[in-house]
Coordinates of C-alpha atoms in Angstrom, one line a residue:
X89 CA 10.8 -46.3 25.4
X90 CA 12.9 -47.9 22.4
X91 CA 10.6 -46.8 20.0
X92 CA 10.7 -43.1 21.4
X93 CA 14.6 -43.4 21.1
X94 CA 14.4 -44.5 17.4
X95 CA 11.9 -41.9 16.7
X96 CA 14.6 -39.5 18.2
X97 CA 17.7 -40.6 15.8
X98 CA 15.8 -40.4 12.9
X99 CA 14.7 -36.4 13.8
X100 CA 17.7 -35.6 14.9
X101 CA 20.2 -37.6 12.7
X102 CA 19.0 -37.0 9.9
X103 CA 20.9 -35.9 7.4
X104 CA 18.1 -33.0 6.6
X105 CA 18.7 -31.7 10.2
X106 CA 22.4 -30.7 9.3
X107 CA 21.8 -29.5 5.4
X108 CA 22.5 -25.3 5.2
X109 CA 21.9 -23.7 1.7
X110 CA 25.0 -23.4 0.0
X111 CA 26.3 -19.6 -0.2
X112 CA 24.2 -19.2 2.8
X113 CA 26.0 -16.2 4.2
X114 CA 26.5 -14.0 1.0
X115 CA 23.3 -14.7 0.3
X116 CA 22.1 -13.3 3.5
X117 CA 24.3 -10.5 2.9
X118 CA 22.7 -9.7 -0.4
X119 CA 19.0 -10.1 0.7
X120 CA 19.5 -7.6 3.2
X121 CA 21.2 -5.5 0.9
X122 CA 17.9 -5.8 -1.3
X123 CA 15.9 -4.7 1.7
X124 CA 17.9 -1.7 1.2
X125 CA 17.0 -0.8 -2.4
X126 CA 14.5 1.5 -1.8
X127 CA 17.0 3.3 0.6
X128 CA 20.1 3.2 -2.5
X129 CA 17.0 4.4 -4.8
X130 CA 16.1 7.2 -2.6
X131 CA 20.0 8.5 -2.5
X132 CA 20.3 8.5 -6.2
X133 CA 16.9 9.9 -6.5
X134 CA 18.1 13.3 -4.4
X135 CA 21.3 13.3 -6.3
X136 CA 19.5 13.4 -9.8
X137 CA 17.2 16.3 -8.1
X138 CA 20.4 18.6 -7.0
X139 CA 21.6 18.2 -10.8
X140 CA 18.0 18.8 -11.9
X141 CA 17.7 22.4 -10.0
X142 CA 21.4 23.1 -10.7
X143 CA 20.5 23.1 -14.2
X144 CA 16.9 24.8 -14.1
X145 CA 19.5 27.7 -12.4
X146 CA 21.7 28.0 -15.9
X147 CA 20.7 31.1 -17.6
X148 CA 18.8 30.5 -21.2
X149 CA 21.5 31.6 -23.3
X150 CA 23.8 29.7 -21.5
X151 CA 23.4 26.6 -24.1
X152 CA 26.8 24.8 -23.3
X153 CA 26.8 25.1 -19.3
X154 CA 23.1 23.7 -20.2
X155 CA 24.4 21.0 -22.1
X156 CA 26.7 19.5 -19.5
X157 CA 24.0 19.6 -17.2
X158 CA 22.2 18.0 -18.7
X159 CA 25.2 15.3 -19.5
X160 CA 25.4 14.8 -15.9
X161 CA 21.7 14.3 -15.9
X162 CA 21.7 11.6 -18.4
X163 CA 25.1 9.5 -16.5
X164 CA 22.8 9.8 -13.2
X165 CA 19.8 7.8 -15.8
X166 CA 21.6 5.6 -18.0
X167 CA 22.5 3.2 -15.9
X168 CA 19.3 3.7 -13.8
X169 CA 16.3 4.4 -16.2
X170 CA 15.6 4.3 -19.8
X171 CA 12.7 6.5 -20.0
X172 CA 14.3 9.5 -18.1
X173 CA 17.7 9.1 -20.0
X174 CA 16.0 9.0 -23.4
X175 CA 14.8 12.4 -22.2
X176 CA 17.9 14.1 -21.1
X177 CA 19.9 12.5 -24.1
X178 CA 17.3 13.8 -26.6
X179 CA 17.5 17.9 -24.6
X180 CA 21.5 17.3 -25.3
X181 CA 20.9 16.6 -29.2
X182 CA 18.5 19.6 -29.4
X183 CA 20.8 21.7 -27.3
X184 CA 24.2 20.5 -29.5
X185 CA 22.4 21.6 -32.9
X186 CA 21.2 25.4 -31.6
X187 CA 25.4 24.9 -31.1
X188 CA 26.4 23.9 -34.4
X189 CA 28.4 21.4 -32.3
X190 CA 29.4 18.6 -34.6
X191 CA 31.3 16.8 -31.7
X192 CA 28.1 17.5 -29.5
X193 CA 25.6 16.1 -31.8
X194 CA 27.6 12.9 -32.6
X195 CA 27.9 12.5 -28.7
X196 CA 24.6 13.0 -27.7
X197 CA 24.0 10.4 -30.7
X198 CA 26.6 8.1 -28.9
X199 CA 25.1 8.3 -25.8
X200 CA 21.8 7.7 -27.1
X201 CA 23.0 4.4 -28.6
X202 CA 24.0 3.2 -25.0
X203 CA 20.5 3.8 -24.1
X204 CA 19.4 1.7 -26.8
X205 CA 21.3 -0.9 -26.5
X206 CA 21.1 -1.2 -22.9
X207 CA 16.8 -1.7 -23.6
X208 CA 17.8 -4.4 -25.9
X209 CA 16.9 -2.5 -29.2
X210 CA 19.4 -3.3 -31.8
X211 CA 18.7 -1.7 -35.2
X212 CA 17.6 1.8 -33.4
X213 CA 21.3 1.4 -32.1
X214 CA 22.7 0.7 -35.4
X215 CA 20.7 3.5 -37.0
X216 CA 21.7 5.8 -34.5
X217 CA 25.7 5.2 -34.8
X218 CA 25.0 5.2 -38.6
X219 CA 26.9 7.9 -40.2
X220 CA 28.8 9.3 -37.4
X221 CA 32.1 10.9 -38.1
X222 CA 34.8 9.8 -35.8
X223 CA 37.4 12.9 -36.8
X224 CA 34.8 14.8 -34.4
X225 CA 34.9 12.8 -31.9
X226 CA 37.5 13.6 -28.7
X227 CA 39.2 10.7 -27.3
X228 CA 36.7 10.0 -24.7
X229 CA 33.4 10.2 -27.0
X230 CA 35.5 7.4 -29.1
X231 CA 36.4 5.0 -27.2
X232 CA 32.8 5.2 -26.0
X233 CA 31.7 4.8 -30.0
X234 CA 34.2 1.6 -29.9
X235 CA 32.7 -0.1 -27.2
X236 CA 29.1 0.7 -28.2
X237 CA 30.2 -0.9 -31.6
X238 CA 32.0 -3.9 -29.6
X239 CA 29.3 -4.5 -26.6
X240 CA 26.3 -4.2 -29.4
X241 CA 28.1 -7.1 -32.1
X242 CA 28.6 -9.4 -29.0
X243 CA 25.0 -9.2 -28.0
X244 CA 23.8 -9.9 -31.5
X245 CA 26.7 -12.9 -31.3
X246 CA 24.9 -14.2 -28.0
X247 CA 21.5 -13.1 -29.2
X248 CA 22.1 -15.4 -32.8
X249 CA 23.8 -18.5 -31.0
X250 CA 24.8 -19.9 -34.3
X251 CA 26.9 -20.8 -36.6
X252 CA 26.1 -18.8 -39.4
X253 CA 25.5 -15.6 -38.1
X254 CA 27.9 -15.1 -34.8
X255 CA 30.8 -15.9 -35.8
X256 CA 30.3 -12.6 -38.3
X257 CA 29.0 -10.1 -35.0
X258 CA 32.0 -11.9 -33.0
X259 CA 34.8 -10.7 -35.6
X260 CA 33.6 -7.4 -35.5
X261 CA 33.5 -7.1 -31.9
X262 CA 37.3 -8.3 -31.7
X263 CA 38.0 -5.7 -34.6
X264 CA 35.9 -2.6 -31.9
X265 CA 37.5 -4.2 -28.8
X266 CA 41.3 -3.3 -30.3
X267 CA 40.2 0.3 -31.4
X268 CA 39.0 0.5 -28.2
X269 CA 41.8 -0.3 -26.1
X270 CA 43.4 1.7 -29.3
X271 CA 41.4 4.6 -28.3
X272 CA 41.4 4.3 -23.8
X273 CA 44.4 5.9 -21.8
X274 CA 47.5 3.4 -20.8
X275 CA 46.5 2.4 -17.1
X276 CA 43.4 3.8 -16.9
X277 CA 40.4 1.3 -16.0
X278 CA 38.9 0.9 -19.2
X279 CA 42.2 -0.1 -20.8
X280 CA 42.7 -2.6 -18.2
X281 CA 39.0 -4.0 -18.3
X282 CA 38.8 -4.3 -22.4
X283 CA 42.5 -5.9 -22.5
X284 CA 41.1 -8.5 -19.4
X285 CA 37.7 -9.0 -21.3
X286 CA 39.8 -9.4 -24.9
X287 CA 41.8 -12.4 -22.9
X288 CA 39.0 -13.7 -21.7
X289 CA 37.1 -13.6 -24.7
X290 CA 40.5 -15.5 -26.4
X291 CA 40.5 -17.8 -23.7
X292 CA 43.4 -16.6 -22.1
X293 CA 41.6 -17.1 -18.7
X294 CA 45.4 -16.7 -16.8
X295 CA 46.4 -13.5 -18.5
X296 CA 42.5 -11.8 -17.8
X297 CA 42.5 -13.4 -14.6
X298 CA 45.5 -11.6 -13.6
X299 CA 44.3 -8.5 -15.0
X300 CA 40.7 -8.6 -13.2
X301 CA 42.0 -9.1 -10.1
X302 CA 44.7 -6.5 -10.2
X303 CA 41.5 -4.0 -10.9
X304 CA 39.7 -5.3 -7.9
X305 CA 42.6 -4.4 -5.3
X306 CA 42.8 -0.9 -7.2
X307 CA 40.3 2.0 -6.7
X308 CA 37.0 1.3 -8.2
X309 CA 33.3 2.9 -7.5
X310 CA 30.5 0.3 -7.3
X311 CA 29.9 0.3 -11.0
X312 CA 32.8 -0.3 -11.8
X313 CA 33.4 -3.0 -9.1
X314 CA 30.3 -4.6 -10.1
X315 CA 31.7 -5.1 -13.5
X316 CA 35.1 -6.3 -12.9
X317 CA 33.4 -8.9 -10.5
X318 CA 30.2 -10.4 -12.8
X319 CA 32.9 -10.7 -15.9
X320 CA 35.5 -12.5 -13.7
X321 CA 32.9 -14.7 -12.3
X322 CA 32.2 -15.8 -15.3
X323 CA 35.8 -17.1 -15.8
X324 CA 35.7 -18.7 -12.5
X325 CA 32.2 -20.6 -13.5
X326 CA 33.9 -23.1 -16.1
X327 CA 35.9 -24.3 -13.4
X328 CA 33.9 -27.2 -11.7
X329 CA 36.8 -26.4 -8.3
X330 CA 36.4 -22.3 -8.8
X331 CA 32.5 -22.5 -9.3
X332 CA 31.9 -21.6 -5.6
X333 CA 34.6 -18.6 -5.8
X334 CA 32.2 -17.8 -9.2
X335 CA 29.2 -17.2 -7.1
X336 CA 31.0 -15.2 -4.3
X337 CA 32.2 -12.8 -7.1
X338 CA 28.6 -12.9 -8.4
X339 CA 26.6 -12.2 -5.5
X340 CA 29.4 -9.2 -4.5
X341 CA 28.8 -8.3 -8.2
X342 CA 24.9 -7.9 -7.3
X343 CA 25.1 -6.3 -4.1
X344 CA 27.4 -3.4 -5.8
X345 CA 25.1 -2.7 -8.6
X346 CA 22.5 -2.7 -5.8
X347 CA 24.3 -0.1 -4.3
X348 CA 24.9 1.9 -7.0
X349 CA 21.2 1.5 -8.1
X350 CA 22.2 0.1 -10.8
X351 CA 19.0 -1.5 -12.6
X352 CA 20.4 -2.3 -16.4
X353 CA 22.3 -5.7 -15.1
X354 CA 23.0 -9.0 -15.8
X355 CA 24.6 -10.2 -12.8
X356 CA 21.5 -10.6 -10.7
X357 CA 20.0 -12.5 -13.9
X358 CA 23.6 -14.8 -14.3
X359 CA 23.2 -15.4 -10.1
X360 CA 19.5 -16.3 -10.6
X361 CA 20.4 -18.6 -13.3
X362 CA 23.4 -20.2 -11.6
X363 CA 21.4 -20.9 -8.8
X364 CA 19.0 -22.6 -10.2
X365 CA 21.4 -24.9 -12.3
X366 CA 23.0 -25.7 -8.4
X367 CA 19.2 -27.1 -7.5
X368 CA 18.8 -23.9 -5.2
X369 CA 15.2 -22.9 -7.2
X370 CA 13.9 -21.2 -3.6
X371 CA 16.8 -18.2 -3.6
X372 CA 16.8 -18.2 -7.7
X373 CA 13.1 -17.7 -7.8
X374 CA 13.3 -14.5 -5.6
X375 CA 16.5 -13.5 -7.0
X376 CA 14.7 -13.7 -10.6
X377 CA 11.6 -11.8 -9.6
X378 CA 13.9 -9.2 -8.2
X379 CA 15.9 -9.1 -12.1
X380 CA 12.1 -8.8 -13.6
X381 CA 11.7 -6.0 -11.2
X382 CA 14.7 -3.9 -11.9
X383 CA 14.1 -4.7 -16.0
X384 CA 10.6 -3.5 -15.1
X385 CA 11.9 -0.6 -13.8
X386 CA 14.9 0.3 -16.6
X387 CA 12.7 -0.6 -19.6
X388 CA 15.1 -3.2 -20.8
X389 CA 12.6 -5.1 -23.0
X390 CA 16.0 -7.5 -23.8
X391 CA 16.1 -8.2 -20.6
X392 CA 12.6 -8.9 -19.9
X393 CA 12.1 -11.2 -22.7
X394 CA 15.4 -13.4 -21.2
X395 CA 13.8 -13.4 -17.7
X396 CA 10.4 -14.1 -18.8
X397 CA 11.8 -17.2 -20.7
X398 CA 13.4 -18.4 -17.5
X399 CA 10.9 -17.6 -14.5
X400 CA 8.4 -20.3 -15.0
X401 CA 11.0 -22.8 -15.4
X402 CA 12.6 -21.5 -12.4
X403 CA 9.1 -21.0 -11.0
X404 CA 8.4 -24.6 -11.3
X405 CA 11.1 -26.3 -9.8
X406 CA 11.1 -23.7 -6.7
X407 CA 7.1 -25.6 -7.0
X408 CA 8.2 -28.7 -7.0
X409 CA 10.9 -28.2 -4.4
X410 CA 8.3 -27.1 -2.0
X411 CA 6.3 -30.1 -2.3
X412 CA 9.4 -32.3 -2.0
X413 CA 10.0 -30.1 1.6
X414 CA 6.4 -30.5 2.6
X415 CA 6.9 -34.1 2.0
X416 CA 9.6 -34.5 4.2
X417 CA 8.4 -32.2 6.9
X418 CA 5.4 -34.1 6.5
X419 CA 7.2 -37.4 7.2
X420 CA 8.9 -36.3 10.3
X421 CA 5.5 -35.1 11.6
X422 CA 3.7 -38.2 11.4
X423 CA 6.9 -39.4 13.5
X424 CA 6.7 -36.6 15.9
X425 CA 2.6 -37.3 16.4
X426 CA 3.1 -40.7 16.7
X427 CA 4.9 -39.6 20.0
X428 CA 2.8 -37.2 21.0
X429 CA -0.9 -39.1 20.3
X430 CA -1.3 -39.8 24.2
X431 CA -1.1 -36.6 25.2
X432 CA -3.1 -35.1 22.2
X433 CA -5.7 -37.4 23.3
X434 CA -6.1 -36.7 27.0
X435 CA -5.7 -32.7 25.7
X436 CA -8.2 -32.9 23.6
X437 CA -10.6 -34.8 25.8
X438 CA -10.0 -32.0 28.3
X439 CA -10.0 -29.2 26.1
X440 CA -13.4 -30.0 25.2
X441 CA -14.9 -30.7 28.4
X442 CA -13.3 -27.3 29.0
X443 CA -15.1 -25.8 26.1
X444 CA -18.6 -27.1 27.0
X445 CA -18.1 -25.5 30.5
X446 CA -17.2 -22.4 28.7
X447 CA -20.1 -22.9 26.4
X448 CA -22.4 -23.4 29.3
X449 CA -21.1 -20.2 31.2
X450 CA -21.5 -18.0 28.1
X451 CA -25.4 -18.9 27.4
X452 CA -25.7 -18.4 31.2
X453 CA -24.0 -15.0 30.9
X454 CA -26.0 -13.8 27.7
X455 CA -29.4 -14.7 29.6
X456 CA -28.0 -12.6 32.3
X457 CA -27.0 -9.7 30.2
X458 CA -30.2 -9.9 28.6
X459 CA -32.2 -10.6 31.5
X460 CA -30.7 -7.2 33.3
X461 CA -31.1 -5.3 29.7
X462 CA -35.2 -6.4 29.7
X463 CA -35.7 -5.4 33.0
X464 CA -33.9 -2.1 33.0
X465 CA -36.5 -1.7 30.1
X466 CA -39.3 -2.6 31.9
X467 CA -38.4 -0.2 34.5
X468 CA -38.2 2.4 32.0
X469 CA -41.4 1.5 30.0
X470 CA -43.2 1.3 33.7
X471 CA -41.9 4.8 35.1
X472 CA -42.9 6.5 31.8
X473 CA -46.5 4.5 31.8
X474 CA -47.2 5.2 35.6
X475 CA -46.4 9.0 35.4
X476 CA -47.5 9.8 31.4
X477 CA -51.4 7.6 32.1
X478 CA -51.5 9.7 35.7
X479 CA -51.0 12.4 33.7
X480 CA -53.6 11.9 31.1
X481 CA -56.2 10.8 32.9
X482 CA -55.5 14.4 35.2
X483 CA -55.7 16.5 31.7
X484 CA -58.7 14.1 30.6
X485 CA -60.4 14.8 33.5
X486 CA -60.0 18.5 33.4
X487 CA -60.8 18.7 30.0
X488 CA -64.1 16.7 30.4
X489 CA -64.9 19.3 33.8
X490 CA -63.8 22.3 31.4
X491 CA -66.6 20.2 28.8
X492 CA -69.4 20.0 31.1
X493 CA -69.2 23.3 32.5
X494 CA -69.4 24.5 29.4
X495 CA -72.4 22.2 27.8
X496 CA -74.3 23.4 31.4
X497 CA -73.2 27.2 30.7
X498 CA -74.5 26.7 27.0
X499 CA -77.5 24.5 28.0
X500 CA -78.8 27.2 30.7
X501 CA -78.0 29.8 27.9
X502 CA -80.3 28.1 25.2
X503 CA -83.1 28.3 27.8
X504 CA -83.7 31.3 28.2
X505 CA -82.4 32.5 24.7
X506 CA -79.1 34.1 25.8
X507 CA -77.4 33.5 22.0
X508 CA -74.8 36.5 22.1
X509 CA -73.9 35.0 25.4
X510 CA -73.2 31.5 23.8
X511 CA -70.8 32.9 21.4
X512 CA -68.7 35.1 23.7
X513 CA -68.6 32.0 26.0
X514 CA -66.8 30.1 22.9
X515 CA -64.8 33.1 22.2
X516 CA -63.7 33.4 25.7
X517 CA -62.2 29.1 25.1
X518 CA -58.6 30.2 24.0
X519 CA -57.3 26.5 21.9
X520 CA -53.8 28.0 22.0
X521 CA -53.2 28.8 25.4
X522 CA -54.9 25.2 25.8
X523 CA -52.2 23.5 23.9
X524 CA -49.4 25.5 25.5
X525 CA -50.7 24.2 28.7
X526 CA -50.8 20.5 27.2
X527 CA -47.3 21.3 26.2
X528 CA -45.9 23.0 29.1
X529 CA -47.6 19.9 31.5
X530 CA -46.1 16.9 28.9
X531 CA -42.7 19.1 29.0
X532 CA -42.0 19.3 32.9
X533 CA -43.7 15.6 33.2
X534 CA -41.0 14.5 30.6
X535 CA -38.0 16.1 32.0
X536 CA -39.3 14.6 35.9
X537 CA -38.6 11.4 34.1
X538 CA -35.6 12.0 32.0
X539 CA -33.9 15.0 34.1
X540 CA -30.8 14.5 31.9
X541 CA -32.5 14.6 28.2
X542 CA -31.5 18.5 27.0
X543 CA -27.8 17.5 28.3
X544 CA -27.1 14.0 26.7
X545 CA -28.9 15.6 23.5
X546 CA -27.0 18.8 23.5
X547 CA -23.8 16.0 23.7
X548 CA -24.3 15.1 20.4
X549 CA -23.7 18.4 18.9
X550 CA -20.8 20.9 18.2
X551 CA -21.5 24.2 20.8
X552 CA -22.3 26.3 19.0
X553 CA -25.5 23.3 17.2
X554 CA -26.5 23.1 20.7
X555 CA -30.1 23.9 21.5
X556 CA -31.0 25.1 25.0
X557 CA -34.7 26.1 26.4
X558 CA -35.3 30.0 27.2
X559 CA -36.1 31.3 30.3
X560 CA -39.9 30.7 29.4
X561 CA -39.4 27.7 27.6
X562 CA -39.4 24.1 29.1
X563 CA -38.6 22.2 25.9
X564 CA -38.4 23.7 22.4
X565 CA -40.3 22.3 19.4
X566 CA -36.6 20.7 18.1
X567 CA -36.4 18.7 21.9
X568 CA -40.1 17.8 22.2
X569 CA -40.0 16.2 19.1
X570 CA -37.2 14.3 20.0
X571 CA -38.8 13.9 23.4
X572 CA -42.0 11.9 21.5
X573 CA -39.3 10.0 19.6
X574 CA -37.7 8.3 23.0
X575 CA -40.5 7.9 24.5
X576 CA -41.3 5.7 21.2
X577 CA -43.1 7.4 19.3
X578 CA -41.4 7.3 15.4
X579 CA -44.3 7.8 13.6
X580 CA -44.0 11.4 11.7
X581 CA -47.5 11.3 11.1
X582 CA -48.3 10.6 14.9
X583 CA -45.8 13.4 16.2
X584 CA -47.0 15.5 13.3
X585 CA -50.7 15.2 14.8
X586 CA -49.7 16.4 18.8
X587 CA -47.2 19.0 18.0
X588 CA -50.2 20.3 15.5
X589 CA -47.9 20.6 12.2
X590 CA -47.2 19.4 9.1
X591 CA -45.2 15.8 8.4
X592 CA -43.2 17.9 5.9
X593 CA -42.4 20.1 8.7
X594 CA -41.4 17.3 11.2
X595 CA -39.4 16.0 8.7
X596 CA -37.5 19.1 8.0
X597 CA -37.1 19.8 11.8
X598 CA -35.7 16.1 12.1
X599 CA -33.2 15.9 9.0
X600 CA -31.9 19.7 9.7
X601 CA -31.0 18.2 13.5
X602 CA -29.6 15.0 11.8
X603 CA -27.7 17.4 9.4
X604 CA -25.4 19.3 12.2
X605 CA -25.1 16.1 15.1
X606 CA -22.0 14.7 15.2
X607 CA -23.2 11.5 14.7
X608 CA -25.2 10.8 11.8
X609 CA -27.9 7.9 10.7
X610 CA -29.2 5.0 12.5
X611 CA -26.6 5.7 15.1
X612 CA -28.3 9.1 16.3
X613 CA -31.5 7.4 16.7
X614 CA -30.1 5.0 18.5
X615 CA -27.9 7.5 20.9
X616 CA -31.3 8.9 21.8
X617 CA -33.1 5.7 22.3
X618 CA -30.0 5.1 24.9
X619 CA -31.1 8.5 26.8
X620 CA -31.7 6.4 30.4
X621 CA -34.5 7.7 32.4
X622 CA -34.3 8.6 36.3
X623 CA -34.0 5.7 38.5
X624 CA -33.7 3.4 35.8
X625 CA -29.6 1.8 36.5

């Protein structure tokens, strides 16, 4: 009884039994929110179709009203799929030049960049800001020039990691950051978010903090919340005492671009990556896959090339954390059998005593069943043997009367030199009305025995396939040949020989039957075969 009590404090005491995943909640909160994707996707998709007919409705000559359709298009893509922004992007280009829109073409080449940059392709984003003329440009177009500019140095800054090359791609960021706070309007979001993200990128964590958090109490859409929350995470992540508040941000960071379907993201990647560096590799491992998924599904080749760098490290320590948890669990186990080998024993003793009973009583209901299936075939085979040999031996019998009748006739006819006589006497012998007799006795001693056959046959076809006797008929050629068949006879040759035709012709009758049942093959042979005969249970 001691021993059962210790065995207890361990299980239960353990400090295993009261560890919970760190984040737990929010991160139950985002996984359903990921169940949801398809559901997010599915919203966006019916958006982009309403813009899509809206501008398949603009008349043809119509090449501006065109080109902000298409606009709209391309904002509803950007942030959601490469491929299908490149597209609209590249009809806005066409449709600015057919303008002679100088402020058009250097958008649509603006716009394009974003595209670019967002897949991770640097010199086509270069190239395709190269030689752009700002005096163009309105406001807006700009300050969206500026932070291409700014975004795209950065990366290259990150991308480098050094000291020889960064520090060059981080000055001219800081130089695009000011043109484009330069070029934003006071109060408006993006002013706010560059002046939080210049602070931040100063290290003046108290001034962008401030700022960040003043944009998360205002009026933001998800993509914009989902923004202001990954950035400020990141200030919060190189507190050791904020960390948590970090991941919070994070994860709501995630779930918003989830919502948005927003698949050109780093915050699920940053999450994933935190995550992992906290030891939790089972939550970063599926919250990586799902960052592969959505890179997958943008085209940001970047992207994938960072994740695919990460996933099998990530991959093997979720590996190794699953055989440190099947350690454990298999520790307490052995604890929990010890307790419960007594009564595993006696089961098991039982449940096999059990199972030879069981055993026993199945072979003794097989031989049964196939006990009661030979004897019902016995009955069959006897029934169709005592009336089909009574019947033979009457038609035999006839036929040898009929025989020596006629050698007598024929004999006394010789005798006394009667030949015309012998030859009208063999005329007279009519072989067809002979084997329509043979037919018309084997039909009705066929049906005595299987009064159901035309019926359960007929069953096996569509109506209007069916095949039913005439008035003069008893079976047709199509049900006597399937008559020979269950009464065993397979053989075309053999059935070919008493019907008096062809095998050819057999088989054509038999396969054109086949052709129209509603069952096909083996199993209409066998549906036949299962035909039962009268008196036969």
């Amino acid at each position: 009884m001691k021993f059962i009590h210790v065995l207890f404090l361990l299980v239960v005491l353990s400090p295993a039994a009261f560890a919970f995943p760190k984040n737990v909640d929010m991160l139950e909160k985002l996984k359903a929110e990921i169940n949801k994707k398809s559901t997010y996707d599915q919203q966006k998709e019916v958006t982009i179709r309403q813009l899509k007919t809206a501008l398949k409705s603009v008349p043809a000559n119509n090449k501006a009203a065109q080109f902000d359709w298409c606009n709209r298009i391309y904002s509803e893509y950007k942030s959601y799929q490469y491929d299908s922004a490149f597209v609209y992007v590249n009809r806005m280009q066409a449709l600015s030049e057919q303008l002679k829109d100088k402020g058009k073409m250097y958008s649509s080449k603006i716009k394009t960049a974003f595209i670019l940059l967002s897949s991770g392709m640097f010199k086509e984003t270069f190239d395709n800001l190269a030689g752009i003329d700002i005096r163009y440009l309105s406001d807006s177009a700009k300050q969206e020039y500026y932070l291409i500019m700014m975004r795209g140095n950065y990366d290259l800054a990150n991308y480098d990691n050094d000291n020889h090359y960064s520090p060059a791609y981080n000055a001219l960021g800081n130089k695009y950051i000011d043109l484009a706070i330069t070029a934003s309007q006071p109060n408006s979001f993006d002013r706010l978010y560059l002046e939080g993200y210049k602070n931040l990128k100063k290290n003046n964590n108290t001034q962008a903090e401030a700022i960040f958090n003043r944009l998360l109490k205002g009026k933001l859409n998800r993509h914009q919340y989902a923004i202001v929350a990954s950035t400020l995470s990141k200030l919060y992540m190189g507190s050791p005492s904020q960390k948590q508040k970090g991941i919070n941000l994070l994860i709501d960071a995630v779930i918003a671009d989830i919502q948005s379907s927003t698949k050109e993201t780093v915050a699920l990647l940053w999450l994933a990556e935190n995550l992992y560096k906290d030891g939790d590799a089972k939550n970063a491992y599926e919250l990586i896959q799902q960052a592969m998924a959505d890179a997958e599904f943008y085209g940001a080749r970047q992207r994938q090339f960072q994740i695919s760098t990460l996933l099998p490290i990530v991959a093997a320590q979720q590996l190794t954390y699953s055989e440190k948890e099947r350690t454990r669990l298999l520790t307490y186990f052995v604890f929990l059998t010890a307790l419960a080998v007594v009564i595993v024993v006696f089961t098991v003793l039982l449940f096999k005593q059990l199972k030879k009973v069981q055993a026993k009583e199945k072979i003794i209901e097989d031989k049964n069943i196939e006990l009661e299936a030979i004897n019902t075939k016995l009955q069959e085979d006897t029934r169709i043997k005592e009336d089909y040999i009574g019947y033979f031996f009457n038609v035999i019998s006839g036929y040898i009367s009929k025989l020596e009748k006629l050698k007598h006739s024929i004999d006394t006819k010789l005798s006394i030199k009667k030949y015309e006589d012998i030859q009208i006497t063999i005329n007279n012998i009519n072989i067809k009305k002979e084997r329509e007799t043979l037919f018309y006795t084997f039909d009705h001693v066929f049906l005595k025995i299987f009064p159901n056959f035309i019926t359960s046959f007929n069953a096996l076809f569509n109506e209007k396939d069916q095949i039913w006797p005439k008035e003069h008929e008893v079976l047709t050629t199509d049900l006597r040949i399937f008559a020979l068949m269950r009464l065993g006879i397979t053989d075309v040759q053999a059935i070919a020989n008493i019907l008096e035709y062809s095998e050819k012709t057999i088989y054509v009758y038999k396969m054109r039957l086949k052709a129209k049942a509603l069952i096909h093959g083996d199993d209409f042979d066998a549906r036949i075969m299962a035909i039962k005969a009268v008196d036969v249970p």
